[in-house]
Amino acid sequence: MSDRNRAVAFHGINNMQVDTLDFPKLEMPDGRKAPHGVILKIVATNICGSDLHIYRGSFPVPDGMVMGHEMTGEVIEVGEDVEFLHEGDLVSVPFNVACGRCRNCRAGRTDVCETANPKLACAAYGFNLGDFQGGQADYLFVPYADFQLLRFPDKDQAMEKILELAVLSDILPTAFHGLMEAGAKPGSTVYLAGAGPVGRCGAAAARLLGASCIIVGDHDPKRLELVRKAGCETINLSEDVPLTDQIEAVLGEPMVDCAVDYVGPEAHGLGKEAEQMQPAAAINQVIDATRAGGATGVIGVYGPDPIAETKAEQEGTFPIDFGKAWIKSPRITAGQAPIMRYNRQLMMAILWDRMPWLRDMLNPRVISLDEAPKAYEAFDKGEDVKYIIDPHGMIAA
Ligand code: NAD
Ligand code: ZN
Ligand code: ZN
């Protein structure tokens, strides 16, 4: 075992670097001992659209903060209060850090754990949310391990499907949560805003759920092609036609049962306005696209953005067309996804080959830690891949 830990760290806007740090300890960020924790040797750790908010400067974090919240790893050290995990286990880490003991955790709301971050009811790795080190690294400390970690039943079988299982730590359960909040079920018609990795997982999950007409909107033809090839309908938002007209052209009706925003406030406008950032474009489009009595999920992360153009957006206030929506009795749910609510079932669906289309839709690309800074650059420009960092060369091998 090594005594050092190489990791991708934030060093200012558009500047990620690989730093060498100390090996992690079984210790909480404030220095308390954490016998309930484990140390993982990271097997897969992905770059996410949420990391881009940090990269672009919209989500401020301290200089040197280690990035990454989508980890899969092998247990190499076990705290003395851990009962159910052992050295050698291969596990998926939910991106929400959650204690398992507070009122919200006990109700299954690990997205809003009340204790893991003393400043706010929400904690995550690799964000300024509780000071937990990120996982784009060789090694990682995970607290509350018995409660948090999802163990894969068979290591060899899991390694064969590792590229799909790697998205259980965030984007697949997150995308699934968006559909649940939008009430998706067999036969539902759905509109999914965004064909980034999260939107593509949404399309894959909508197929698993048996949705009927699955329409994905984006401006990026290469990203849309990945979902079209997997049997979904697509809408190119660069075309200057109102969204509900484009939905009607596909579906025969202007609105769907379920719509989900997989974009957030870095959204672009429609048609002639496609080059412009319009922070409320995606959320207004999904509300617009939802039929009266339907439901809308908001997975895109909305919050104060210090580098936004207007004072309202800097404060995190967005012009949502609520007056138009109100009469449709809207049901809109937002927030971080409680990964643990879905990750076991989705793991089983992957292991039993119930989502054979997931891999092509994701379009995963495996890279080393040293390639990560360049991958941030390419992903920021909209590359149609999902980057999976393989720090120890365990996937490639
Ligand atoms: P991404 O940046 O790769 O993808 C966003 C896509 O949206 C891009 O392809 C872009 O072209 C497209 N887009 C821009 N404007 C649009 C519009 N008006 N309508 C439709 N598409 C539009 O990011 P990603 O990795 O796919 O993540 C998507 C969002 O999900 C991010 O905001 C991320 O932070 C968020 N997220 C939330 C959670 C959660 O728990 N709530 C978890 C993970 C990710
Ligand atoms: Zn993520
Ligand atoms: Zn808790």
Short mmCIF file of C-alpha atoms in Angstrom, two decimals, residues 123-393:
data_model
loop_
_atom_site.label_atom_id
_atom_site.label_comp_id
_atom_site.label_asym_id
_atom_site.label_seq_id
_atom_site.Cartn_x
_atom_site.Cartn_y
_atom_site.Cartn_z
CA ALA A 123 -23.32 16.89 2.45
CA ALA A 124 -21.33 15.49 -0.46
CA TYR A 125 -17.79 14.47 -1.36
CA GLY A 126 -15.77 16.90 -3.43
CA PHE A 127 -17.93 19.99 -2.85
CA ASN A 128 -17.87 22.71 -0.30
CA LEU A 129 -20.55 20.72 1.53
CA GLY A 130 -19.11 19.34 4.76
CA ASP A 131 -15.41 19.46 3.76
CA PHE A 132 -15.26 15.79 2.74
CA GLN A 133 -12.35 15.07 0.42
CA GLY A 134 -13.41 14.29 -3.13
CA GLY A 135 -12.89 10.92 -4.74
CA GLN A 136 -11.01 11.70 -7.97
CA ALA A 137 -8.05 10.20 -6.17
CA ASP A 138 -6.14 7.00 -5.50
CA TYR A 139 -7.73 6.55 -2.05
CA LEU A 140 -10.74 7.87 -0.16
CA PHE A 141 -12.11 7.93 3.38
CA VAL A 142 -15.84 7.04 3.61
CA PRO A 143 -17.66 7.59 6.94
CA TYR A 144 -20.73 5.64 8.20
CA ALA A 145 -19.64 2.81 5.94
CA ASP A 146 -22.10 0.08 7.04
CA PHE A 147 -24.99 2.45 6.34
CA GLN A 148 -23.67 4.08 3.19
CA LEU A 149 -21.84 1.61 1.03
CA LEU A 150 -23.47 -0.65 -1.54
CA ARG A 151 -21.49 -3.88 -1.82
CA PHE A 152 -21.48 -5.72 -5.15
CA PRO A 153 -22.42 -9.39 -4.60
CA ASP A 154 -19.68 -10.86 -6.80
CA LYS A 155 -16.45 -9.04 -7.54
CA ASP A 156 -15.57 -10.74 -10.84
CA GLN A 157 -19.08 -10.30 -12.19
CA ALA A 158 -19.03 -6.64 -11.08
CA MET A 159 -15.67 -5.95 -12.75
CA GLU A 160 -17.15 -7.19 -16.05
CA LYS A 161 -19.90 -4.56 -15.80
CA ILE A 162 -17.88 -1.91 -14.00
CA LEU A 163 -18.50 0.83 -16.60
CA GLU A 164 -22.24 0.63 -15.99
CA LEU A 165 -21.97 0.01 -12.23
CA ALA A 166 -19.72 3.08 -11.94
CA VAL A 167 -22.71 5.38 -12.50
CA LEU A 168 -24.60 3.99 -9.49
CA SER A 169 -22.82 6.48 -7.23
CA ASP A 170 -24.71 9.36 -8.82
CA ILE A 171 -26.08 9.84 -12.28
CA LEU A 172 -28.16 6.69 -12.83
CA PRO A 173 -30.04 6.84 -9.49
CA THR A 174 -30.21 10.63 -9.86
CA ALA A 175 -31.76 10.38 -13.30
CA PHE A 176 -34.14 7.67 -12.04
CA HIS A 177 -35.14 9.89 -9.11
CA GLY A 178 -36.07 12.67 -11.55
CA LEU A 179 -38.41 10.26 -13.32
CA MET A 180 -39.92 9.05 -10.03
CA GLU A 181 -40.59 12.64 -8.99
CA ALA A 182 -42.20 13.21 -12.38
CA GLY A 183 -44.42 10.16 -11.79
CA ALA A 184 -43.08 8.05 -14.67
CA LYS A 185 -44.52 4.55 -15.05
CA PRO A 186 -45.22 2.02 -17.81
CA GLY A 187 -46.81 3.79 -20.77
CA SER A 188 -45.96 7.33 -19.58
CA THR A 189 -45.01 9.92 -22.18
CA VAL A 190 -41.88 11.82 -21.11
CA TYR A 191 -39.85 14.86 -22.11
CA LEU A 192 -36.27 14.96 -20.83
CA ALA A 193 -34.37 18.24 -21.05
CA GLY A 194 -30.65 17.64 -21.63
CA ALA A 195 -28.67 14.88 -23.35
CA GLY A 196 -25.62 15.17 -21.10
CA PRO A 197 -24.66 12.01 -19.20
CA VAL A 198 -27.45 12.60 -16.67
CA GLY A 199 -30.13 13.14 -19.33
CA ARG A 200 -28.89 10.07 -21.20
CA CYS A 201 -29.18 8.03 -17.98
CA GLY A 202 -32.70 9.47 -17.70
CA ALA A 203 -33.53 8.16 -21.16
CA ALA A 204 -32.03 4.76 -20.29
CA ALA A 205 -34.03 4.65 -17.04
CA ALA A 206 -37.25 5.72 -18.79
CA ARG A 207 -36.85 2.67 -21.07
CA LEU A 208 -36.34 0.45 -18.02
CA LEU A 209 -39.54 1.86 -16.49
CA GLY A 210 -41.50 1.10 -19.65
CA ALA A 211 -42.23 4.69 -20.62
CA SER A 212 -43.86 4.88 -24.06
CA CYS A 213 -42.79 7.98 -25.97
CA ILE A 214 -39.40 9.18 -24.65
CA ILE A 215 -38.41 12.56 -26.07
CA VAL A 216 -35.01 14.09 -25.29
CA GLY A 217 -34.24 17.75 -26.06
CA ASP A 218 -30.78 19.33 -26.41
CA HIS A 219 -28.85 21.55 -28.83
CA ASP A 220 -26.01 19.10 -29.31
CA PRO A 221 -26.53 16.75 -32.28
CA LYS A 222 -23.83 14.26 -31.20
CA ARG A 223 -25.30 13.86 -27.73
CA LEU A 224 -28.82 13.56 -29.19
CA GLU A 225 -27.61 10.89 -31.61
CA LEU A 226 -26.59 8.66 -28.67
CA VAL A 227 -30.18 8.59 -27.38
CA ARG A 228 -31.75 8.39 -30.85
CA LYS A 229 -29.68 5.30 -31.66
CA ALA A 230 -31.00 3.75 -28.43
CA GLY A 231 -34.60 4.10 -29.55
CA CYS A 232 -35.65 7.48 -28.14
CA GLU A 233 -37.12 10.49 -29.94
CA THR A 234 -35.06 13.67 -30.09
CA ILE A 235 -35.72 17.38 -30.38
CA ASN A 236 -32.99 19.76 -31.51
CA LEU A 237 -33.52 22.98 -29.57
CA SER A 238 -31.41 24.94 -32.06
CA GLU A 239 -34.44 24.86 -34.35
CA ASP A 240 -36.57 27.96 -34.03
CA VAL A 241 -39.84 26.17 -33.29
CA PRO A 242 -41.60 26.40 -29.88
CA LEU A 243 -40.92 23.31 -27.76
CA THR A 244 -44.57 22.29 -27.38
CA ASP A 245 -44.97 22.42 -31.21
CA GLN A 246 -41.93 20.17 -31.57
CA ILE A 247 -43.35 17.78 -28.96
CA GLU A 248 -46.69 17.76 -30.80
CA ALA A 249 -44.93 16.93 -34.07
CA VAL A 250 -43.48 13.81 -32.42
CA LEU A 251 -46.26 12.75 -30.07
CA GLY A 252 -49.44 14.17 -31.58
CA GLU A 253 -50.02 16.10 -28.33
CA PRO A 254 -48.19 19.25 -27.20
CA MET A 255 -47.50 18.10 -23.64
CA VAL A 256 -46.29 14.97 -21.87
CA ASP A 257 -47.21 13.21 -18.62
CA CYS A 258 -43.75 13.62 -17.11
CA ALA A 259 -40.96 16.10 -17.78
CA VAL A 260 -37.54 16.31 -16.15
CA ASP A 261 -34.91 19.08 -16.19
CA TYR A 262 -31.47 17.46 -16.48
CA VAL A 263 -29.84 20.79 -17.37
CA GLY A 264 -29.83 23.43 -14.61
CA PRO A 265 -29.12 27.17 -14.86
CA GLU A 266 -26.38 26.84 -17.47
CA ALA A 267 -29.23 26.31 -19.94
CA HIS A 268 -29.30 27.85 -23.37
CA GLY A 269 -32.31 29.35 -25.14
CA LEU A 270 -34.33 28.04 -28.04
CA GLY A 271 -33.77 28.59 -31.76
CA LYS A 272 -32.29 32.02 -32.46
CA GLU A 273 -31.42 32.25 -28.75
CA ALA A 274 -29.57 28.93 -28.68
CA GLU A 275 -26.18 30.62 -28.34
CA GLN A 276 -27.36 32.61 -25.28
CA MET A 277 -27.24 31.41 -21.69
CA GLN A 278 -30.76 31.68 -20.28
CA PRO A 279 -30.62 30.34 -16.72
CA ALA A 280 -34.37 29.68 -16.45
CA ALA A 281 -34.84 28.29 -19.98
CA ALA A 282 -34.75 24.59 -19.13
CA ILE A 283 -36.90 24.80 -16.01
CA ASN A 284 -39.55 26.87 -17.82
CA GLN A 285 -39.45 24.48 -20.78
CA VAL A 286 -40.08 21.39 -18.63
CA ILE A 287 -42.91 23.09 -16.75
CA ASP A 288 -44.36 24.15 -20.11
CA ALA A 289 -44.03 20.66 -21.55
CA THR A 290 -45.88 18.99 -18.63
CA ARG A 291 -49.61 18.47 -19.18
CA ALA A 292 -52.18 19.61 -16.62
CA GLY A 293 -52.17 17.01 -13.86
CA GLY A 294 -48.73 15.72 -14.86
CA ALA A 295 -45.54 16.21 -12.88
CA THR A 296 -42.10 17.75 -13.27
CA GLY A 297 -38.73 16.76 -11.77
CA VAL A 298 -35.87 19.23 -11.45
CA ILE A 299 -32.47 17.53 -11.27
CA GLY A 300 -30.43 20.46 -12.64
CA VAL A 301 -28.75 22.20 -9.71
CA TYR A 302 -30.12 25.72 -9.09
CA GLY A 303 -28.38 28.02 -6.62
CA PRO A 304 -26.60 31.33 -6.19
CA ASP A 305 -23.93 31.84 -8.86
CA PRO A 306 -21.33 34.54 -8.07
CA ILE A 307 -20.24 34.87 -11.71
CA ALA A 308 -23.78 35.15 -13.18
CA GLU A 309 -24.71 38.23 -15.20
CA THR A 310 -27.68 39.50 -13.20
CA LYS A 311 -27.99 40.28 -9.49
CA ALA A 312 -31.03 37.98 -9.25
CA GLU A 313 -29.07 35.00 -10.58
CA GLN A 314 -26.10 35.85 -8.37
CA GLU A 315 -28.54 35.52 -5.47
CA GLY A 316 -30.05 32.33 -6.89
CA THR A 317 -33.41 33.82 -7.90
CA PHE A 318 -34.82 32.60 -11.22
CA PRO A 319 -37.75 33.96 -13.28
CA ILE A 320 -40.04 30.92 -13.28
CA ASP A 321 -43.31 31.27 -15.16
CA PHE A 322 -45.38 30.12 -12.22
CA GLY A 323 -48.49 32.06 -13.23
CA LYS A 324 -48.76 30.06 -16.44
CA ALA A 325 -48.08 26.80 -14.63
CA TRP A 326 -50.41 27.29 -11.67
CA ILE A 327 -53.64 26.42 -13.45
CA LYS A 328 -52.18 23.02 -14.45
CA SER A 329 -51.99 22.05 -10.72
CA PRO A 330 -48.27 21.54 -11.08
CA ARG A 331 -46.34 19.03 -9.03
CA ILE A 332 -42.68 20.03 -9.14
CA THR A 333 -39.94 18.39 -7.10
CA ALA A 334 -36.33 19.56 -6.93
CA GLY A 335 -33.17 18.94 -4.94
CA GLN A 336 -30.36 16.44 -4.67
CA ALA A 337 -31.25 12.85 -5.34
CA PRO A 338 -31.28 10.37 -2.41
CA ILE A 339 -29.00 7.83 -4.12
CA MET A 340 -29.50 5.08 -1.55
CA ARG A 341 -33.24 4.92 -2.32
CA TYR A 342 -32.53 3.43 -5.77
CA ASN A 343 -28.95 2.21 -6.08
CA ARG A 344 -29.52 -1.41 -5.00
CA GLN A 345 -32.41 -1.99 -7.41
CA LEU A 346 -30.53 -0.35 -10.28
CA MET A 347 -27.44 -2.45 -9.46
CA MET A 348 -29.57 -5.60 -9.75
CA ALA A 349 -31.07 -4.37 -13.03
CA ILE A 350 -27.53 -3.94 -14.43
CA LEU A 351 -26.25 -7.25 -13.07
CA TRP A 352 -29.22 -9.11 -14.59
CA ASP A 353 -28.79 -7.37 -17.98
CA ARG A 354 -32.07 -5.46 -17.80
CA MET A 355 -30.49 -2.29 -19.21
CA PRO A 356 -28.44 -3.53 -22.16
CA TRP A 357 -28.77 -0.11 -23.82
CA LEU A 358 -27.17 1.81 -20.93
CA ARG A 359 -23.55 1.46 -21.99
CA ASP A 360 -23.96 2.80 -25.54
CA MET A 361 -26.11 5.67 -24.28
CA LEU A 362 -23.50 6.64 -21.71
CA ASN A 363 -20.57 6.29 -24.11
CA PRO A 364 -18.03 5.86 -21.28
CA ARG A 365 -14.35 6.69 -21.80
CA VAL A 366 -11.79 5.36 -19.32
CA ILE A 367 -8.82 7.64 -18.52
CA SER A 368 -5.97 7.87 -16.01
CA LEU A 369 -5.75 10.43 -13.17
CA ASP A 370 -3.15 12.35 -15.15
CA GLU A 371 -5.53 12.67 -18.09
CA ALA A 372 -8.28 14.16 -15.89
CA PRO A 373 -7.39 17.88 -16.24
CA LYS A 374 -7.59 17.58 -20.06
CA ALA A 375 -10.83 15.62 -19.76
CA TYR A 376 -12.39 18.48 -17.76
CA GLU A 377 -11.55 20.80 -20.65
CA ALA A 378 -13.11 18.50 -23.25
CA PHE A 379 -16.21 17.71 -21.16
CA ASP A 380 -16.71 21.43 -20.51
CA LYS A 381 -16.88 21.91 -24.29
CA GLY A 382 -19.67 19.33 -24.50
CA GLU A 383 -17.89 16.15 -25.52
CA ASP A 384 -20.41 13.31 -25.91
CA VAL A 385 -18.73 10.90 -23.48
CA LYS A 386 -18.87 10.05 -19.78
CA TYR A 387 -15.34 10.19 -18.37
CA ILE A 388 -14.43 7.44 -15.92
CA ILE A 389 -11.09 7.86 -14.18
CA ASP A 390 -9.28 4.59 -13.46
CA PRO A 391 -6.52 5.67 -11.02
CA HIS A 392 -4.89 2.27 -10.53
CA GLY A 393 -5.30 0.86 -14.06
#
